[in-house]
């Protein structure tokens, strides 16, 4: 038993965070991480608005259907998404298992949007499966008035969704058989 589990039905909830202003951009459950690959549960996508303020619990308002609009609750809320991702210690995570990734970071949204069409198309051909996504770094680029690191993602295949921390099955490659692409 842990006090971290008081509001989550008895189990502590884990998370993935992207922090573009830090030297190590990724964080898993409060620990710096350098993931190189993870699974995205395509069916878990939520879009809407998220307010993150120091000393307060995050406040999210999600659309009933991802990609549709919902009124912005306040000027402090920013466009956001939420996904369930599966991380493995084999690929730079301090833990293996499902984590929630909620973000209102423009750079995180832009990174995912760049593979969005591939994810949408692949999900139609792979219903109920998870996308295998590689992280190819976080090069800096101009977004609006600011220069910031933007995660560069590459869709490398699709795999059955693991139920827990057990090894995930081999993904089906996307567009051919890239070297080492079908290992997760």
Coordinates of N, CA, C and O in Angstrom, one line a residue:
X1 N 0.9 -1.2 0.0 CA 0.0 0.0 0.0 C 0.9 1.2 0.0 O 1.9 1.3 0.6
X2 N 0.4 2.2 -0.7 CA 1.2 3.5 -0.8 C 0.2 4.7 -0.8 O -0.9 4.5 -1.3
X3 N 0.6 5.7 -0.1 CA -0.3 6.9 -0.2 C -0.5 7.5 -1.6 O -1.4 8.2 -1.9
X4 N 0.5 7.1 -2.5 CA 0.3 7.6 -3.9 C -0.9 6.9 -4.5 O -1.4 7.4 -5.6
X5 N -1.4 5.9 -3.9 CA -2.5 5.1 -4.5 C -3.9 5.6 -4.0 O -4.9 4.9 -4.3
X6 N -4.0 6.6 -3.2 CA -5.3 6.9 -2.6 C -6.4 7.3 -3.5 O -7.5 6.9 -3.3
X7 N -6.1 7.9 -4.6 CA -7.1 8.3 -5.5 C -7.1 7.6 -6.8 O -7.8 8.0 -7.8
X8 N -6.5 6.4 -6.9 CA -6.4 5.7 -8.2 C -6.9 4.3 -8.1 O -6.5 3.4 -8.8
X9 N -7.9 4.1 -7.2 CA -8.4 2.7 -7.1 C -7.5 1.7 -6.5 O -7.6 0.5 -6.8
X10 N -6.5 2.1 -5.8 CA -5.6 1.2 -5.1 C -4.2 1.0 -5.8 O -3.4 0.4 -5.3
X11 N -4.1 1.5 -7.1 CA -2.8 1.4 -7.8 C -2.3 2.7 -8.1 O -3.0 3.6 -8.5
X12 N -1.0 2.9 -7.9 CA -0.4 4.2 -8.2 C -0.4 4.3 -9.8 O -0.2 3.4 -10.5
X13 N -0.7 5.5 -10.2 CA -0.7 5.7 -11.7 C 0.6 6.3 -12.1 O 1.3 7.0 -11.4
X14 N 1.0 5.8 -13.3 CA 2.3 6.3 -13.9 C 2.1 7.2 -15.0 O 1.0 7.3 -15.6
X15 N 3.1 8.0 -15.3 CA 3.0 8.9 -16.4 C 4.3 9.1 -17.2 O 5.4 8.8 -16.7
X16 N 4.2 9.6 -18.4 CA 5.3 10.0 -19.3 C 5.1 11.5 -19.5 O 4.0 12.0 -19.7
X17 N 6.2 12.2 -19.4 CA 6.1 13.7 -19.6 C 7.3 14.0 -20.6 O 8.3 13.5 -20.5
X18 N 7.0 15.0 -21.4 CA 8.0 15.6 -22.3 C 8.3 17.0 -21.8 O 7.3 17.8 -21.6
X19 N 9.5 17.3 -21.5 CA 9.9 18.6 -20.9 C 11.0 19.2 -21.7 O 12.2 19.0 -21.5
X20 N 10.6 20.0 -22.7 CA 11.5 20.5 -23.7 C 12.6 21.5 -23.1 O 13.6 21.7 -23.7
X21 N 12.3 22.0 -21.9 CA 13.3 23.0 -21.4 C 14.4 22.3 -20.6 O 15.3 23.0 -20.1
X22 N 14.3 21.0 -20.4 CA 15.3 20.3 -19.6 C 16.3 19.6 -20.4 O 16.1 19.3 -21.6
X23 N 17.5 19.3 -19.9 CA 18.6 18.6 -20.6 C 18.1 17.2 -21.1 O 18.3 16.8 -22.2
X24 N 17.5 16.5 -20.1 CA 16.9 15.2 -20.5 C 15.4 15.5 -20.7 O 14.7 15.8 -19.7
X25 N 15.0 15.3 -21.9 CA 13.6 15.8 -22.3 C 12.5 15.0 -21.8 O 11.4 15.5 -21.6
X26 N 12.7 13.7 -21.5 CA 11.6 12.8 -21.1 C 11.7 12.5 -19.6 O 12.8 12.5 -19.0
X27 N 10.5 12.2 -19.0 CA 10.4 11.9 -17.6 C 9.4 10.8 -17.5 O 8.3 10.9 -18.0
X28 N 9.7 9.8 -16.7 CA 8.8 8.7 -16.5 C 8.5 8.6 -15.0 O 9.5 8.4 -14.2
X29 N 7.3 8.8 -14.5 CA 7.0 8.7 -13.1 C 7.9 9.6 -12.2 O 8.2 9.3 -11.1
X30 N 8.3 10.8 -12.8 CA 9.1 11.7 -12.0 C 10.6 11.4 -12.2 O 11.4 12.2 -11.5
X31 N 11.0 10.5 -13.0 CA 12.4 10.1 -13.1 C 12.9 10.5 -14.6 O 12.2 10.1 -15.5
X32 N 14.1 11.1 -14.7 CA 14.6 11.4 -16.1 C 14.7 10.1 -16.8 O 15.1 9.0 -16.3
X33 N 14.4 10.1 -18.1 CA 14.5 8.9 -19.0 C 14.9 9.3 -20.4 O 14.7 10.5 -20.8
X34 N 15.4 8.4 -21.1 CA 15.8 8.6 -22.5 C 15.2 7.5 -23.4 O 15.9 6.7 -24.0
X35 N 13.8 7.5 -23.5 CA 13.2 6.4 -24.3 C 13.6 6.6 -25.8 O 13.7 7.7 -26.3
X36 N 13.8 5.5 -26.4 CA 14.1 5.5 -27.9 C 12.9 4.9 -28.7 O 12.9 5.0 -29.9
X37 N 12.0 4.2 -28.0 CA 10.9 3.5 -28.7 C 9.8 3.2 -27.7 O 10.1 2.9 -26.5
X38 N 8.5 3.4 -28.1 CA 7.4 3.0 -27.3 C 6.2 2.6 -28.1 O 6.2 2.9 -29.3
X39 N 5.2 2.0 -27.5 CA 4.0 1.7 -28.1 C 3.0 2.9 -27.8 O 2.9 3.3 -26.7
X40 N 2.2 3.2 -28.8 CA 1.1 4.1 -28.6 C -0.2 3.4 -28.8 O -0.5 2.8 -29.8
X41 N -1.1 3.5 -27.8 CA -2.4 2.9 -27.9 C -3.3 3.9 -28.7 O -3.8 4.9 -28.1
X42 N -3.4 3.7 -30.0 CA -4.1 4.6 -30.8 C -5.5 4.9 -30.4 O -6.0 6.1 -30.4
X43 N -6.2 3.9 -29.9 CA -7.6 4.0 -29.4 C -7.7 4.9 -28.2 O -8.8 5.2 -27.8
X44 N -6.6 5.2 -27.5 CA -6.7 5.9 -26.2 C -6.6 7.5 -26.4 O -6.7 8.2 -25.5
X45 N -6.4 7.9 -27.6 CA -6.2 9.4 -27.9 C -7.4 10.2 -27.4 O -8.6 9.9 -27.7
X46 N -7.1 11.2 -26.7 CA -8.0 12.3 -26.3 C -7.4 13.6 -26.7 O -6.2 13.8 -26.6
X47 N -8.3 14.5 -27.1 CA -7.9 15.9 -27.4 C -8.8 16.9 -26.7 O -9.9 16.6 -26.4
X48 N -8.2 18.0 -26.5 CA -9.0 19.0 -25.8 C -8.1 20.1 -25.2 O -7.2 20.6 -25.9
X49 N -8.3 20.4 -23.9 CA -7.6 21.5 -23.2 C -7.1 21.0 -21.9 O -7.7 20.2 -21.2
X50 N -5.9 21.5 -21.6 CA -5.2 21.2 -20.3 C -4.6 22.4 -19.7 O -3.9 23.2 -20.3
X51 N -4.9 22.5 -18.4 CA -4.2 23.6 -17.6 C -3.3 22.9 -16.6 O -3.7 22.1 -15.8
X52 N -2.0 23.3 -16.7 CA -1.0 22.9 -15.7 C -0.5 24.1 -15.0 O 0.1 25.0 -15.7
X53 N -0.6 24.1 -13.7 CA -0.1 25.3 -12.9 C 0.6 24.7 -11.7 O 0.1 23.7 -11.1
X54 N 1.7 25.4 -11.3 CA 2.4 24.9 -10.1 C 1.5 24.9 -8.9 O 0.8 25.8 -8.6
X55 N 1.7 23.8 -8.1 CA 0.9 23.7 -6.9 C -0.5 23.3 -7.1 O -1.3 23.2 -6.1
X56 N -1.0 23.0 -8.3 CA -2.3 22.6 -8.6 C -2.3 21.3 -9.3 O -1.4 21.0 -10.1
X57 N -3.4 20.5 -9.2 CA -3.6 19.3 -10.0 C -3.9 19.8 -11.4 O -4.6 20.8 -11.6
X58 N -3.4 19.1 -12.4 CA -3.7 19.5 -13.8 C -5.3 19.4 -14.0 O -5.9 18.6 -13.4
X59 N -5.8 20.3 -14.8 CA -7.2 20.3 -15.1 C -7.4 20.1 -16.6 O -6.9 20.9 -17.4
X60 N -8.1 19.0 -17.0 CA -8.3 18.7 -18.4 C -9.7 18.7 -18.7 O -10.6 18.4 -17.9
X61 N -10.0 19.2 -20.0 CA -11.4 19.1 -20.5 C -11.2 18.4 -21.9 O -10.6 19.0 -22.8
X62 N -11.7 17.2 -22.0 CA -11.5 16.4 -23.3 C -12.8 16.4 -24.1 O -13.9 16.3 -23.5
X63 N -12.6 16.4 -25.4 CA -13.7 16.3 -26.3 C -14.3 14.9 -26.2 O -13.5 13.9 -25.9
X64 N -15.6 14.7 -26.5 CA -16.2 13.4 -26.5 C -15.5 12.5 -27.6 O -15.4 11.3 -27.4
X65 N -15.1 13.1 -28.7 CA -14.5 12.4 -29.8 C -13.2 13.1 -30.1 O -13.2 14.3 -30.4
X66 N -12.1 12.3 -30.1 CA -10.8 12.9 -30.3 C -10.8 13.6 -31.7 O -11.3 13.1 -32.7
X67 N -10.2 14.8 -31.7 CA -10.1 15.6 -32.9 C -11.3 16.6 -33.1 O -11.2 17.4 -34.1
X68 N -12.3 16.5 -32.3 CA -13.4 17.4 -32.4 C -13.2 18.5 -31.4 O -12.3 18.4 -30.5
X69 N -13.9 19.6 -31.5 CA -13.7 20.7 -30.7 C -14.6 20.7 -29.4 O -15.6 20.1 -29.4
X70 N -14.1 21.3 -28.4 CA -14.8 21.5 -27.1 C -14.4 22.9 -26.7 O -13.3 23.4 -26.9
X71 N -15.3 23.7 -26.1 CA -15.0 25.0 -25.7 C -13.9 25.1 -24.7 O -13.7 24.3 -23.8
X72 N -13.0 26.1 -24.9 CA -11.9 26.4 -24.1 C -12.4 26.8 -22.7 O -13.1 27.8 -22.6
X73 N -12.0 26.1 -21.6 CA -12.6 26.5 -20.3 C -12.1 27.8 -19.7 O -12.8 28.4 -19.0
X74 N -10.8 28.1 -20.0 CA -10.3 29.4 -19.5 C -9.0 29.8 -20.4 O -8.5 29.0 -21.2
X75 N -8.6 31.0 -20.2 CA -7.4 31.4 -21.0 C -6.1 30.7 -20.5 O -5.1 30.7 -21.2
X76 N -6.2 30.1 -19.3 CA -5.1 29.4 -18.8 C -5.0 27.9 -19.4 O -4.0 27.3 -19.2
X77 N -6.0 27.5 -20.0 CA -6.0 26.1 -20.6 C -5.4 26.2 -22.0 O -5.7 27.2 -22.7
X78 N -4.6 25.2 -22.4 CA -3.9 25.2 -23.7 C -4.3 23.9 -24.4 O -4.7 22.9 -23.8
X79 N -4.3 24.0 -25.7 CA -4.6 22.8 -26.5 C -3.8 21.6 -26.0 O -2.6 21.8 -25.7
X80 N -4.4 20.4 -26.0 CA -3.7 19.3 -25.3 C -4.1 18.0 -25.9 O -5.1 17.9 -26.7
X81 N -3.4 16.9 -25.6 CA -3.7 15.6 -26.0 C -3.4 14.7 -24.8 O -2.6 15.0 -23.9
X82 N -4.0 13.5 -24.8 CA -3.6 12.4 -23.8 C -3.6 11.1 -24.6 O -4.5 10.8 -25.4
X83 N -2.6 10.3 -24.3 CA -2.4 9.0 -24.9 C -1.9 8.0 -23.8 O -1.3 8.4 -22.9
X84 N -2.2 6.7 -24.0 CA -1.6 5.7 -23.2 C -0.4 5.1 -24.1 O -0.6 4.8 -25.2
X85 N 0.8 5.1 -23.4 CA 2.0 4.6 -24.1 C 2.5 3.4 -23.3 O 2.4 3.4 -22.1
X86 N 3.1 2.5 -24.0 CA 3.8 1.3 -23.3 C 5.3 1.5 -23.5 O 5.8 1.6 -24.6
X87 N 6.0 1.6 -22.3 CA 7.4 1.8 -22.3 C 8.1 0.5 -21.8 O 7.5 -0.3 -21.1
X88 N 9.4 0.3 -22.2 CA 10.1 -0.8 -21.8 C 11.5 -0.4 -21.4 O 12.1 0.5 -22.0
X89 N 12.1 -1.1 -20.4 CA 13.4 -0.8 -20.0 C 14.4 -1.0 -21.1 O 15.5 -0.4 -21.1
X90 N 14.1 -1.9 -22.0 CA 15.0 -2.2 -23.1 C 15.2 -1.0 -24.0 O 16.2 -1.0 -24.8
X91 N 14.3 -0.1 -23.9 CA 14.4 1.1 -24.8 C 14.4 2.4 -24.0 O 13.8 3.4 -24.4
X92 N 15.2 2.4 -22.9 CA 15.5 3.7 -22.2 C 14.6 4.1 -21.2 O 14.8 5.2 -20.6
X93 N 13.6 3.4 -20.8 CA 12.7 3.8 -19.8 C 13.1 3.1 -18.5 O 13.6 2.0 -18.5
X94 N 12.9 3.8 -17.3 CA 13.3 3.2 -16.1 C 12.3 2.1 -15.6 O 12.7 1.3 -14.7
X95 N 11.2 2.0 -16.3 CA 10.2 1.0 -16.0 C 9.6 0.4 -17.3 O 9.7 1.1 -18.3
X96 N 9.0 -0.7 -17.2 CA 8.2 -1.3 -18.3 C 6.8 -1.3 -17.9 O 6.4 -1.6 -16.8
X97 N 5.9 -0.9 -18.8 CA 4.5 -0.9 -18.6 C 3.8 0.3 -19.2 O 4.4 1.2 -19.8
X98 N 2.5 0.3 -19.1 CA 1.6 1.4 -19.6 C 1.8 2.6 -18.8 O 1.8 2.6 -17.5
X99 N 1.9 3.8 -19.4 CA 1.9 5.1 -18.7 C 1.0 6.1 -19.5 O 0.8 5.9 -20.7
X100 N 0.5 7.0 -18.8 CA -0.4 8.1 -19.4 C 0.5 9.2 -19.8 O 1.3 9.7 -19.0
X101 N 0.4 9.7 -21.1 CA 1.1 10.9 -21.5 C 0.1 11.9 -21.9 O -0.7 11.8 -22.8
X102 N 0.0 12.9 -21.0 CA -0.9 14.1 -21.2 C 0.0 15.3 -21.4 O 1.0 15.5 -20.7
X103 N -0.2 16.1 -22.4 CA 0.6 17.2 -22.7 C -0.1 18.4 -23.3 O -1.0 18.2 -24.2
X104 N 0.3 19.6 -22.9 CA -0.2 20.8 -23.6 C 1.0 21.5 -24.3 O 0.9 22.7 -24.6
X105 N 2.1 20.8 -24.4 CA 3.3 21.3 -25.0 C 3.2 21.4 -26.5 O 2.9 20.4 -27.2
X106 N 3.3 22.6 -27.1 CA 3.2 22.7 -28.6 C 4.2 21.8 -29.3 O 3.8 21.2 -30.3
X107 N 5.4 21.7 -28.8 CA 6.4 20.9 -29.5 C 6.0 19.4 -29.5 O 6.2 18.7 -30.5
X108 N 5.4 18.9 -28.4 CA 5.0 17.5 -28.4 C 3.9 17.3 -29.3 O 3.8 16.3 -30.1
X109 N 2.9 18.2 -29.4 CA 1.8 18.1 -30.3 C 2.3 18.1 -31.8 O 1.9 17.3 -32.6
X110 N 3.2 19.0 -32.1 CA 3.8 19.1 -33.4 C 4.5 17.8 -33.8 O 4.3 17.3 -34.9
X111 N 5.3 17.2 -32.9 CA 5.9 16.0 -33.2 C 5.0 14.9 -33.5 O 5.2 14.1 -34.5
X112 N 3.9 14.7 -32.8 CA 2.9 13.7 -33.1 C 2.1 14.0 -34.3 O 1.8 13.1 -35.1
X113 N 1.8 15.3 -34.5 CA 1.0 15.6 -35.7 C 1.7 15.2 -37.0 O 1.1 14.9 -38.0
X114 N 3.1 15.3 -37.0 CA 3.9 15.0 -38.2 C 3.8 13.5 -38.6 O 4.0 13.2 -39.7
X115 N 3.4 12.6 -37.6 CA 3.2 11.2 -38.0 C 1.7 10.9 -37.9 O 1.3 9.7 -38.1
X116 N 0.9 11.9 -37.7 CA -0.6 11.7 -37.5 C -1.2 11.0 -38.7 O -2.0 10.0 -38.5
X117 N -0.9 11.4 -39.9 CA -1.6 10.7 -41.1 C -1.2 9.3 -41.2 O -2.0 8.4 -41.5
X118 N 0.1 9.0 -40.9 CA 0.5 7.6 -40.9 C -0.2 6.8 -39.8 O -0.5 5.6 -40.0
X119 N -0.3 7.4 -38.6 CA -1.0 6.7 -37.5 C -2.5 6.4 -37.9 O -3.0 5.3 -37.7
X120 N -3.1 7.4 -38.4 CA -4.5 7.3 -38.8 C -4.7 6.2 -39.9 O -5.6 5.3 -39.7
X121 N -3.9 6.2 -40.9 CA -3.9 5.2 -42.0 C -3.6 3.8 -41.4 O -4.3 2.8 -41.7
X122 N -2.6 3.7 -40.6 CA -2.2 2.4 -40.1 C -3.2 1.8 -39.1 O -3.4 0.6 -39.1
X123 N -3.8 2.7 -38.4 CA -4.8 2.2 -37.4 C -6.0 1.5 -38.1 O -6.6 0.6 -37.6
X124 N -6.3 2.0 -39.3 CA -7.4 1.4 -40.1 C -7.1 0.0 -40.5 O -8.0 -0.9 -40.5
X125 N -5.8 -0.3 -40.8 CA -5.4 -1.6 -41.2 C -5.0 -2.5 -40.1 O -4.7 -3.7 -40.3
X126 N -4.9 -1.9 -38.9 CA -4.4 -2.7 -37.7 C -5.3 -2.4 -36.5 O -4.9 -1.9 -35.5
X127 N -6.6 -2.7 -36.7 CA -7.6 -2.3 -35.6 C -7.2 -3.0 -34.3 O -6.8 -4.2 -34.3
X128 N -7.3 -2.3 -33.2 CA -7.0 -2.9 -31.9 C -5.5 -3.0 -31.5 O -5.2 -3.5 -30.4
X129 N -4.7 -2.7 -32.4 CA -3.2 -2.8 -32.2 C -2.6 -1.5 -31.7 O -3.3 -0.5 -31.8
X130 N -1.4 -1.6 -31.3 CA -0.7 -0.4 -30.8 C 0.4 0.0 -31.9 O 1.0 -0.9 -32.5
X131 N 0.6 1.3 -32.1 CA 1.7 1.7 -33.0 C 3.0 1.6 -32.3 O 3.2 2.0 -31.1
X132 N 4.0 1.1 -33.0 CA 5.4 1.1 -32.5 C 6.1 2.3 -33.1 O 6.2 2.5 -34.3
X133 N 6.5 3.2 -32.2 CA 7.0 4.5 -32.6 C 8.5 4.7 -32.0 O 8.7 4.5 -30.8
X134 N 9.4 5.0 -32.9 CA 10.8 5.3 -32.4 C 10.9 6.8 -32.2 O 10.2 7.6 -32.9
X135 N 11.7 7.2 -31.3 CA 12.0 8.6 -31.0 C 13.4 8.8 -31.6 O 14.4 8.2 -31.1
X136 N 13.5 9.7 -32.6 CA 14.8 9.9 -33.3 C 15.4 11.2 -32.9 O 16.1 11.8 -33.7
X137 N 15.2 11.6 -31.7 CA 15.8 12.8 -31.2 C 14.8 13.9 -31.0 O 13.6 13.7 -31.2
X138 N 15.3 15.1 -30.6 CA 14.5 16.2 -30.4 C 15.2 17.5 -30.9 O 15.7 18.3 -30.2
X139 N 15.3 17.6 -32.3 CA 16.0 18.7 -32.8 C 15.3 20.0 -32.6 O 14.0 20.1 -32.6
X140 N 16.0 21.1 -32.4 CA 15.4 22.4 -32.2 C 14.9 23.0 -33.5 O 15.5 22.8 -34.5
X141 N 13.8 23.7 -33.4 CA 13.2 24.4 -34.6 C 12.3 25.5 -34.1 O 11.9 25.5 -32.9
X142 N 12.0 26.4 -35.0 CA 11.2 27.5 -34.6 C 9.7 27.1 -34.7 O 9.2 26.6 -35.7
X143 N 9.0 27.4 -33.6 CA 7.5 27.2 -33.5 C 7.0 28.5 -33.1 O 7.1 28.9 -31.9
X144 N 6.4 29.2 -34.0 CA 5.9 30.5 -33.6 C 7.0 31.5 -33.3 O 8.0 31.6 -34.0
X145 N 7.0 32.1 -32.1 CA 8.0 33.1 -31.7 C 9.2 32.4 -31.0 O 10.2 33.0 -30.7
X146 N 9.1 31.1 -30.8 CA 10.2 30.4 -30.0 C 10.9 29.3 -30.7 O 10.3 28.7 -31.6
X147 N 12.1 29.1 -30.4 CA 12.9 28.0 -30.9 C 12.9 27.0 -29.7 O 13.2 27.3 -28.6
X148 N 12.5 25.7 -30.0 CA 12.4 24.7 -29.0 C 12.6 23.3 -29.6 O 12.4 23.1 -30.8
X149 N 13.0 22.4 -28.8 CA 13.2 21.0 -29.3 C 11.8 20.4 -29.6 O 10.9 20.5 -28.8
X150 N 11.8 19.7 -30.7 CA 10.5 19.1 -31.1 C 10.9 17.6 -31.3 O 11.8 17.2 -32.1
X151 N 10.1 16.7 -30.6 CA 10.4 15.3 -30.7 C 10.2 14.8 -32.2 O 9.2 15.2 -32.8
X152 N 11.2 14.1 -32.7 CA 11.0 13.5 -34.0 C 10.7 12.0 -33.9 O 11.5 11.2 -33.4
X153 N 9.5 11.7 -34.3 CA 9.0 10.3 -34.2 C 9.0 9.6 -35.6 O 8.8 10.3 -36.6
X154 N 9.1 8.3 -35.5 CA 9.0 7.5 -36.7 C 8.1 6.3 -36.4 O 8.4 5.5 -35.5
X155 N 7.1 6.1 -37.2 CA 6.2 4.9 -37.0 C 6.9 3.8 -37.7 O 7.3 3.8 -38.9
X156 N 7.2 2.7 -36.9 CA 8.0 1.6 -37.5 C 7.2 0.3 -37.6 O 7.6 -0.7 -38.1
X157 N 5.9 0.2 -37.0 CA 5.1 -1.0 -37.1 C 3.9 -0.9 -36.2 O 3.6 0.1 -35.6
X158 N 3.3 -2.1 -36.1 CA 2.1 -2.2 -35.2 C 2.2 -3.5 -34.5 O 2.8 -4.5 -35.0
X159 N 1.8 -3.6 -33.2 CA 1.9 -4.7 -32.4 C 0.7 -4.9 -31.6 O -0.1 -4.0 -31.3
X160 N 0.4 -6.1 -31.1 CA -0.7 -6.4 -30.2 C -0.4 -5.6 -28.9 O 0.8 -5.4 -28.5
X161 N -1.4 -5.1 -28.3 CA -1.2 -4.4 -27.0 C -0.9 -5.3 -25.9 O -1.7 -6.2 -25.6
X162 N 0.2 -5.1 -25.2 CA 0.5 -5.9 -24.0 C -0.4 -5.5 -22.9 O -0.8 -4.4 -22.7
X163 N -0.8 -6.5 -22.1 CA -1.7 -6.3 -21.0 C -1.0 -5.7 -19.8 O -1.6 -5.1 -19.0
X164 N 0.3 -6.0 -19.7 CA 1.1 -5.6 -18.5 C 2.5 -5.4 -18.9 O 2.8 -5.1 -20.0
X165 N 3.4 -5.6 -17.9 CA 4.8 -5.4 -18.2 C 5.5 -6.6 -19.0 O 6.7 -6.6 -19.2
X166 N 4.7 -7.6 -19.4 CA 5.2 -8.7 -20.1 C 5.7 -8.2 -21.5 O 5.3 -7.1 -22.0
X167 N 6.6 -8.9 -22.1 CA 7.2 -8.6 -23.3 C 6.1 -8.4 -24.4 O 5.2 -9.2 -24.5
X168 N 6.2 -7.3 -25.1 CA 5.3 -7.1 -26.2 C 5.6 -7.9 -27.4 O 6.8 -8.3 -27.6
X169 N 4.6 -8.3 -28.2 CA 4.9 -9.1 -29.4 C 5.6 -8.3 -30.5 O 5.7 -7.1 -30.4
X170 N 6.2 -9.0 -31.4 CA 6.8 -8.3 -32.6 C 5.8 -7.5 -33.4 O 4.7 -8.0 -33.6
X171 N 6.2 -6.3 -33.8 CA 5.3 -5.5 -34.6 C 5.4 -5.9 -36.0 O 6.3 -6.6 -36.5
X172 N 4.3 -5.5 -36.8 CA 4.3 -5.7 -38.2 C 4.9 -4.5 -38.8 O 4.5 -3.4 -38.5
X173 N 6.0 -4.6 -39.7 CA 6.7 -3.4 -40.2 C 5.8 -2.6 -41.1 O 4.8 -3.1 -41.7
X174 N 6.1 -1.3 -41.1 CA 5.4 -0.4 -42.0 C 6.2 -0.1 -43.2 O 7.4 0.2 -43.1
X175 N 5.7 -0.2 -44.4 CA 6.4 0.1 -45.6 C 7.7 -0.6 -45.8 O 8.7 0.0 -46.0
X176 N 7.7 -1.9 -45.7 CA 9.0 -2.6 -45.9 C 9.5 -3.1 -44.5 O 8.8 -3.1 -43.5
X177 N 10.7 -3.6 -44.5 CA 11.3 -4.2 -43.4 C 12.6 -3.4 -43.0 O 13.7 -3.9 -43.3
X178 N 12.4 -2.3 -42.3 CA 13.6 -1.6 -41.9 C 14.4 -2.4 -40.9 O 13.9 -3.2 -40.1
X179 N 15.7 -2.2 -40.9 CA 16.6 -3.0 -39.9 C 16.2 -2.7 -38.5 O 15.9 -1.6 -38.1
X180 N 16.1 -3.8 -37.7 CA 15.7 -3.8 -36.3 C 14.4 -3.1 -36.0 O 14.1 -2.8 -34.9
X181 N 13.6 -2.8 -37.0 CA 12.3 -2.1 -36.8 C 11.3 -3.0 -36.1 O 10.4 -2.5 -35.4
X182 N 11.4 -4.3 -36.3 CA 10.3 -5.1 -35.7 C 10.7 -5.8 -34.4 O 10.4 -6.9 -34.2
X183 N 11.4 -5.0 -33.6 CA 11.7 -5.5 -32.3 C 11.2 -4.5 -31.3 O 11.5 -3.3 -31.3
X184 N 10.3 -5.0 -30.4 CA 9.8 -4.1 -29.3 C 9.8 -4.9 -28.1 O 9.4 -6.0 -27.9

